[in-house]
PDB file of C-alpha atoms in Angstrom:
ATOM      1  CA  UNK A 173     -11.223  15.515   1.510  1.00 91.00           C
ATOM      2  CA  UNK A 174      -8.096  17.389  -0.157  1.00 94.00           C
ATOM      3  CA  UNK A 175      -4.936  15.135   0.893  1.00 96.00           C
ATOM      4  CA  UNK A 176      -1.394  16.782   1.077  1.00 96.00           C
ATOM      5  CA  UNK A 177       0.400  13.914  -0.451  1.00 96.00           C
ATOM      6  CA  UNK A 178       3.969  14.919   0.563  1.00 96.00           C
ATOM      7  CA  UNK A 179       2.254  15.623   4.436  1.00 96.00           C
ATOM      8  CA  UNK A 180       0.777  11.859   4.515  1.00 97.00           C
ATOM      9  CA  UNK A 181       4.343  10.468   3.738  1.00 97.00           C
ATOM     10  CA  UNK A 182       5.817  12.010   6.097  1.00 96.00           C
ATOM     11  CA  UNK A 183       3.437  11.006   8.657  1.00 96.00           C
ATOM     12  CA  UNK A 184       3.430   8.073   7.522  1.00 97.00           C
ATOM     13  CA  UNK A 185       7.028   7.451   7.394  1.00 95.00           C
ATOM     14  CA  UNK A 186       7.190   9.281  11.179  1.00 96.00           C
ATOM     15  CA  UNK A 187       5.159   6.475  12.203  1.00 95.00           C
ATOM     16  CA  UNK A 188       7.291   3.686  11.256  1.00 95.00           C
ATOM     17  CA  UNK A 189      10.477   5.336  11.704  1.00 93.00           C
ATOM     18  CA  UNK A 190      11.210   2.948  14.571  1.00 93.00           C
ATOM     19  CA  UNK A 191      11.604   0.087  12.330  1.00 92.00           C
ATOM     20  CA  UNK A 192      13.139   1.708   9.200  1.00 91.00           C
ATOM     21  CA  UNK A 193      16.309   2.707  10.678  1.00 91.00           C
ATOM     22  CA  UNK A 194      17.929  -0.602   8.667  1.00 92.00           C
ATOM     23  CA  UNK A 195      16.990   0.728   5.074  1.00 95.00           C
ATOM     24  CA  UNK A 196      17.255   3.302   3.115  1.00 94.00           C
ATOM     25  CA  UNK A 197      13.721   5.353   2.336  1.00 93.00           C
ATOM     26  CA  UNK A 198      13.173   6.532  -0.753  1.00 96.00           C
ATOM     27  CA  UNK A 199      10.370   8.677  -1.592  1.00 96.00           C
ATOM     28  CA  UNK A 200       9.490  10.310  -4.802  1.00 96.00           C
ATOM     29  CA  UNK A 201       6.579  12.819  -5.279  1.00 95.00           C
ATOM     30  CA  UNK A 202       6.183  15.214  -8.088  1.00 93.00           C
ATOM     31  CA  UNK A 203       4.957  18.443  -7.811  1.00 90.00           C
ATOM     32  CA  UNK A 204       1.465  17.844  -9.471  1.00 90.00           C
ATOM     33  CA  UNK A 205       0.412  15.472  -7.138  1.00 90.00           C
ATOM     34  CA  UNK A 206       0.742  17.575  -4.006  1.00 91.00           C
ATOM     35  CA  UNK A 207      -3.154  17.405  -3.522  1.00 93.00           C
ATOM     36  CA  UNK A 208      -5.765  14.843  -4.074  1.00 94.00           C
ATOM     37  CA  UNK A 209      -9.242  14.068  -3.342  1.00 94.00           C
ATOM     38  CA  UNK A 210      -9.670  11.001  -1.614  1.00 94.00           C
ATOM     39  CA  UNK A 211      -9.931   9.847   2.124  1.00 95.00           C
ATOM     40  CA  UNK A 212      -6.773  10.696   3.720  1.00 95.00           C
ATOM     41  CA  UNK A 213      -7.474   7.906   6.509  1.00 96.00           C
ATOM     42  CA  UNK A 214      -7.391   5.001   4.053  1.00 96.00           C
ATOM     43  CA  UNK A 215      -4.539   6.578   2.368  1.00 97.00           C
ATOM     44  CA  UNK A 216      -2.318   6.422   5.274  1.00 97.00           C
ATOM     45  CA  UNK A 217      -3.200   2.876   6.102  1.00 97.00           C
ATOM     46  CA  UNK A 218      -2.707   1.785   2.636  1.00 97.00           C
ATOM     47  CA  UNK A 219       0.946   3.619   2.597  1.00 98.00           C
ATOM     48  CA  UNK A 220       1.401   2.287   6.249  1.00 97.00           C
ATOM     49  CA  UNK A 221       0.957  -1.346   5.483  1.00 95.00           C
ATOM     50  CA  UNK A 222       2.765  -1.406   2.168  1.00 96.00           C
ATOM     51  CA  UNK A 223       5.487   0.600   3.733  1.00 96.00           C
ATOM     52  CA  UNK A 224       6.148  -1.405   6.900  1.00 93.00           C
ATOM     53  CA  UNK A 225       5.867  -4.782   4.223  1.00 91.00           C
ATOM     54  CA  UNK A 226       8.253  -3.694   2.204  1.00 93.00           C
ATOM     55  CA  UNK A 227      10.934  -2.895   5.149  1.00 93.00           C
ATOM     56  CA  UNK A 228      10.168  -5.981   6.705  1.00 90.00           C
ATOM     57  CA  UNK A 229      11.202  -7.891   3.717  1.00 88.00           C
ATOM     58  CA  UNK A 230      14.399  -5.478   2.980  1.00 91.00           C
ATOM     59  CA  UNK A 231      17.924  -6.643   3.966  1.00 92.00           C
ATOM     60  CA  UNK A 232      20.239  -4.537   5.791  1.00 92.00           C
ATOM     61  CA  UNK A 233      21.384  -1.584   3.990  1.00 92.00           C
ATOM     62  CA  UNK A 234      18.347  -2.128   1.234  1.00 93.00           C
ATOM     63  CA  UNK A 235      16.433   0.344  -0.364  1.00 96.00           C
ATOM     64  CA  UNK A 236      12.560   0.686  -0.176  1.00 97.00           C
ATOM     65  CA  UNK A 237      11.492   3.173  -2.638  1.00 97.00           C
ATOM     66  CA  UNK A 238       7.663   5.068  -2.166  1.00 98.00           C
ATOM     67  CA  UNK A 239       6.730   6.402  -5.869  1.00 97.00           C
ATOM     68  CA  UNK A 240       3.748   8.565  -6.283  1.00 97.00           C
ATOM     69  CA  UNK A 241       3.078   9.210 -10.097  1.00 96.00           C
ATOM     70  CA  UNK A 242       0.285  10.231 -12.612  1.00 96.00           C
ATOM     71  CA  UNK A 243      -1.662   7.783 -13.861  1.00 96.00           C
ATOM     72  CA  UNK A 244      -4.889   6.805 -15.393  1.00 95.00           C
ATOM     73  CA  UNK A 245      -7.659   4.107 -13.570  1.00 92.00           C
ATOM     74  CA  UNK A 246      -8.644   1.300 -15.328  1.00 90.00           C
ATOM     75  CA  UNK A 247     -12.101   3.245 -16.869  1.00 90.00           C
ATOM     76  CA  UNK A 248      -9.557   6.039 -17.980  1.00 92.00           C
ATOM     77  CA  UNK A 249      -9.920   8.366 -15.096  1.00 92.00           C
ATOM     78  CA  UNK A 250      -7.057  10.780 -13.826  1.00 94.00           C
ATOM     79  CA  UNK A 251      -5.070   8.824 -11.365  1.00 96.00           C
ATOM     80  CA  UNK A 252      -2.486   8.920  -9.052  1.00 96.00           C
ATOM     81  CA  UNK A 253      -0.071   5.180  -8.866  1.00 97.00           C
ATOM     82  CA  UNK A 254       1.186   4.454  -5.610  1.00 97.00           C
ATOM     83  CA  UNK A 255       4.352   2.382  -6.079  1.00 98.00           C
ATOM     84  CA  UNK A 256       6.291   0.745  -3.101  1.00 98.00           C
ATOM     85  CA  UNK A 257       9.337  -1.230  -3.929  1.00 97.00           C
ATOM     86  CA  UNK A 258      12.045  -3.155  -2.097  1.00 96.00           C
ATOM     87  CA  UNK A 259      15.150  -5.169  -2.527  1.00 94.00           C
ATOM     88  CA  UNK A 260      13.796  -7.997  -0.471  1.00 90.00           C
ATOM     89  CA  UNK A 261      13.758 -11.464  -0.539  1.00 88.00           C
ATOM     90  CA  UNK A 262      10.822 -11.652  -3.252  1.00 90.00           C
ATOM     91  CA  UNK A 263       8.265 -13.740  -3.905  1.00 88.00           C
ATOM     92  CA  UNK A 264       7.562 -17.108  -6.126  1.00 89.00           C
ATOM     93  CA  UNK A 265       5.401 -16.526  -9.211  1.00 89.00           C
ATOM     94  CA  UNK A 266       3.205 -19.148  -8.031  1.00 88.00           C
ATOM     95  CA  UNK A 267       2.396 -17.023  -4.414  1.00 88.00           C
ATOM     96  CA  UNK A 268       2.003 -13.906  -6.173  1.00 87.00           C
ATOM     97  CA  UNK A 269      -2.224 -14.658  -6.570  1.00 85.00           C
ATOM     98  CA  UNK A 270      -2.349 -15.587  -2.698  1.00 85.00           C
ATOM     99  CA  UNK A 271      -0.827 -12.452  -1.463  1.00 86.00           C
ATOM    100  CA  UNK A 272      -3.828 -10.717  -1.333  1.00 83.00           C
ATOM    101  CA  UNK A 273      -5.847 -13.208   0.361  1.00 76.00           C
ATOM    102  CA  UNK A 274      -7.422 -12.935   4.100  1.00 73.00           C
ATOM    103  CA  UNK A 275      -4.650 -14.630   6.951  1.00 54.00           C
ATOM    104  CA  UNK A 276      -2.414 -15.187   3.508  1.00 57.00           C
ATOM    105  CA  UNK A 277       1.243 -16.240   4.982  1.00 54.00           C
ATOM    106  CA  UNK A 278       3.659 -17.137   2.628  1.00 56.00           C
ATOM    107  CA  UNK A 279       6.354 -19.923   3.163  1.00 47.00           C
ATOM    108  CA  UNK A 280       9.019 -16.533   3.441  1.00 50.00           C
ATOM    109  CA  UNK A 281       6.805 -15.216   6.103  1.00 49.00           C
ATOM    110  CA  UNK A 282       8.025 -18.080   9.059  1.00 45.00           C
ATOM    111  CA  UNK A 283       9.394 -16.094  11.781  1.00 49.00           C
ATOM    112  CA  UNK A 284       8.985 -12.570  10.285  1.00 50.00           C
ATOM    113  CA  UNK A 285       5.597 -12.066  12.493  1.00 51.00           C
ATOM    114  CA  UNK A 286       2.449 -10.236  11.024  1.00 52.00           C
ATOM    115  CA  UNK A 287      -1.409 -11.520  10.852  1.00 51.00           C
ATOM    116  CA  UNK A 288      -1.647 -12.038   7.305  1.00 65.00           C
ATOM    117  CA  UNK A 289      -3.950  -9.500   7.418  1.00 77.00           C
ATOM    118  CA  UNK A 290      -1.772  -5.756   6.401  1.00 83.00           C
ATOM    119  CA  UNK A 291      -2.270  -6.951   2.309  1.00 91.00           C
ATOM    120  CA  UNK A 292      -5.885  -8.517   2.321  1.00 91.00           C
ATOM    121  CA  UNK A 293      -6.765  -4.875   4.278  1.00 93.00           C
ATOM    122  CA  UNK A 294      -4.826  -2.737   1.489  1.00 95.00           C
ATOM    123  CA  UNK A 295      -6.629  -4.413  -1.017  1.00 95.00           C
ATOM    124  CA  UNK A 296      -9.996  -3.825   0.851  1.00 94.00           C
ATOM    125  CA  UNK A 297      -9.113  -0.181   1.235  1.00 96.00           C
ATOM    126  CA  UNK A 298      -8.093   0.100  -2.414  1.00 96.00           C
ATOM    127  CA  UNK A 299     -11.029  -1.395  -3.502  1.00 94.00           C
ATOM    128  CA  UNK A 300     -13.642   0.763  -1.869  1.00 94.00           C
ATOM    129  CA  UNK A 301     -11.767   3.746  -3.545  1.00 94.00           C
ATOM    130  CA  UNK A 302     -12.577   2.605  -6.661  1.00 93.00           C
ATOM    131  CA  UNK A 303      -8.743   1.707  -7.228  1.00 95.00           C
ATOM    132  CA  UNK A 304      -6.697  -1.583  -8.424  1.00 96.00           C
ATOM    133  CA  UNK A 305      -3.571  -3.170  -6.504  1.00 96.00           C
ATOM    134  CA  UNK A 306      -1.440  -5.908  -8.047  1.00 96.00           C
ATOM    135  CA  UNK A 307       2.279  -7.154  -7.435  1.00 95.00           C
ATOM    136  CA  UNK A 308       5.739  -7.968  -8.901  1.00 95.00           C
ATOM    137  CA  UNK A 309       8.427  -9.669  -7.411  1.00 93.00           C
ATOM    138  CA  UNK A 310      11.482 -11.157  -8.540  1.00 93.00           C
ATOM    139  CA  UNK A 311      12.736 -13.691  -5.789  1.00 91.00           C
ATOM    140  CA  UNK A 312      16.100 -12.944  -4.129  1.00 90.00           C
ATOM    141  CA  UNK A 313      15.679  -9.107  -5.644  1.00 93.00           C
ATOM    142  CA  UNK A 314      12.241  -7.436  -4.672  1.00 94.00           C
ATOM    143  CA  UNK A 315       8.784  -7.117  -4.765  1.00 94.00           C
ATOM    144  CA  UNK A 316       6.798  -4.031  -5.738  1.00 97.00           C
ATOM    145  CA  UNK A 317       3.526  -3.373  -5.117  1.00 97.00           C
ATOM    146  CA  UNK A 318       1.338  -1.112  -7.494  1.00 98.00           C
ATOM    147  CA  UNK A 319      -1.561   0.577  -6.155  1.00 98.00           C
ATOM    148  CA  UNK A 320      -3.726   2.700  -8.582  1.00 97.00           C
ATOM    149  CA  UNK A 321      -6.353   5.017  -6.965  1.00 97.00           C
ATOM    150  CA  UNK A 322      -8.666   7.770  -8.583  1.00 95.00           C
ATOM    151  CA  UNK A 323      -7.287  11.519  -8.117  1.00 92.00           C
ATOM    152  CA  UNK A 324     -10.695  12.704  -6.967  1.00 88.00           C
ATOM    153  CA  UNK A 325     -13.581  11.017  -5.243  1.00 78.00           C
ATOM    154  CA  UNK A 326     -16.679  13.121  -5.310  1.00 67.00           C
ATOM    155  CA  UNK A 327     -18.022  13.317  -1.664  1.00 58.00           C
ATOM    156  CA  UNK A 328     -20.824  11.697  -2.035  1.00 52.00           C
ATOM    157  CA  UNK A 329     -19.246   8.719  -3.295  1.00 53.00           C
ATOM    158  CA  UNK A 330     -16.846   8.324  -0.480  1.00 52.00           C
ATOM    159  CA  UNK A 331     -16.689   5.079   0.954  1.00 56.00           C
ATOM    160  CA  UNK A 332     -17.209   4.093   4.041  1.00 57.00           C
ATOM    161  CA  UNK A 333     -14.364   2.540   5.631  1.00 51.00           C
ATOM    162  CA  UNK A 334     -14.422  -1.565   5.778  1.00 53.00           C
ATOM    163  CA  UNK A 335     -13.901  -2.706   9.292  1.00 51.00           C
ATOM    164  CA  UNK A 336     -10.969  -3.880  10.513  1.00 52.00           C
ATOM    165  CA  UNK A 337     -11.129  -7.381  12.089  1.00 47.00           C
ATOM    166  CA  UNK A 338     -10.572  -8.179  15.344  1.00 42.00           C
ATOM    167  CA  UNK A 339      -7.036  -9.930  16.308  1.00 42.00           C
ATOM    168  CA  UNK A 340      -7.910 -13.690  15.366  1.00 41.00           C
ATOM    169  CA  UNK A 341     -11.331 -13.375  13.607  1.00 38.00           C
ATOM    170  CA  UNK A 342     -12.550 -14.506  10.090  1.00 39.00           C
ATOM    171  CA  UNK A 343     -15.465 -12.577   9.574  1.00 39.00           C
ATOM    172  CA  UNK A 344     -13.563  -9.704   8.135  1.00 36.00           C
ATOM    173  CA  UNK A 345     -15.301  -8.644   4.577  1.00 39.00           C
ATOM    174  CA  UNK A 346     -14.340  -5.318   3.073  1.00 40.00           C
TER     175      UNK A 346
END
């Protein structure tokens, strides 16, 4: 379907505006990328899980920062980049490979709730748009996370969406 970028933001950022009210959003969108072609449904759940990540690892008074910019996919095809930043209590190098991974919780995770689940989903949902998702982090100044997804998906190549585990099962495979 044709996505209105700036509309998904703001629905997304609608949605979580009960637990942003500590940070300072950021969002930058330039005009080209107003409208893509992808599925608007794993769009928002990919911006809502980075999103609500990134404040939930921002101090007081941070900044999380939501970047959309051109790009180019790893086979060379027109791309929009998805990145989400924050000034959050980072992660080690060594963790960096695990945050990905199904029920992943990092040592910095004790007491901060979640599943585990919101990254190992995003990368699921990236995936089956044809797209690529990695991190940086810095600890004690931030972590970004870089999502890179195709600017049009023909129809008939749309995926169909991976299912969503249930609360406390393992048989979740996107």
């Amino acid at each position: 379907e044709l996505v209105n970028l700036p509309q998904v933001v703001s629905a997304v950022l609608a949605e979580l505006q009960p637990i942003t009210n500590h940070v300072d959003f950021v969002v930058e969108i330039p005009d080209e990328l107003e409208q893509v072609q992808t599925d608007g449904t794993f769009l928002r759940r990919i911006l809502v899980n980075l999103c609500s990540n990134a404040v939930t690892y921002s101090p007081d008074g941070g900044t999380v920062r939501l970047e959309i910019a051109p790009g180019r996919t790893d086979t060379g095809e027109d791309a929009f980049v998805l990145l989400v930043s924050d000034e959050g209590i980072g992660i080690a190098p060594a963790d960096i490979p695990k945050l990905f991974g199904r029920f992943e919780r990092l040592a910095a995770d004790r007491g901060r709730g979640g599943s585990g689940l919101g990254l190992y989903i995003v990368k699921g949902l990236v995936e089956s748009l044809r797209g690529s998702v990695e991190a940086t982090s810095v600890l004690g100044r931030g972590t970004t996370i870089r999502v890179v997804l195709p600017r049009e998906i023909e129809p008939e190549a749309a995926p169909d969406a991976p299912a969503e585990p249930p609360i406390g099962s393992s048989h979740y495979h996107p």
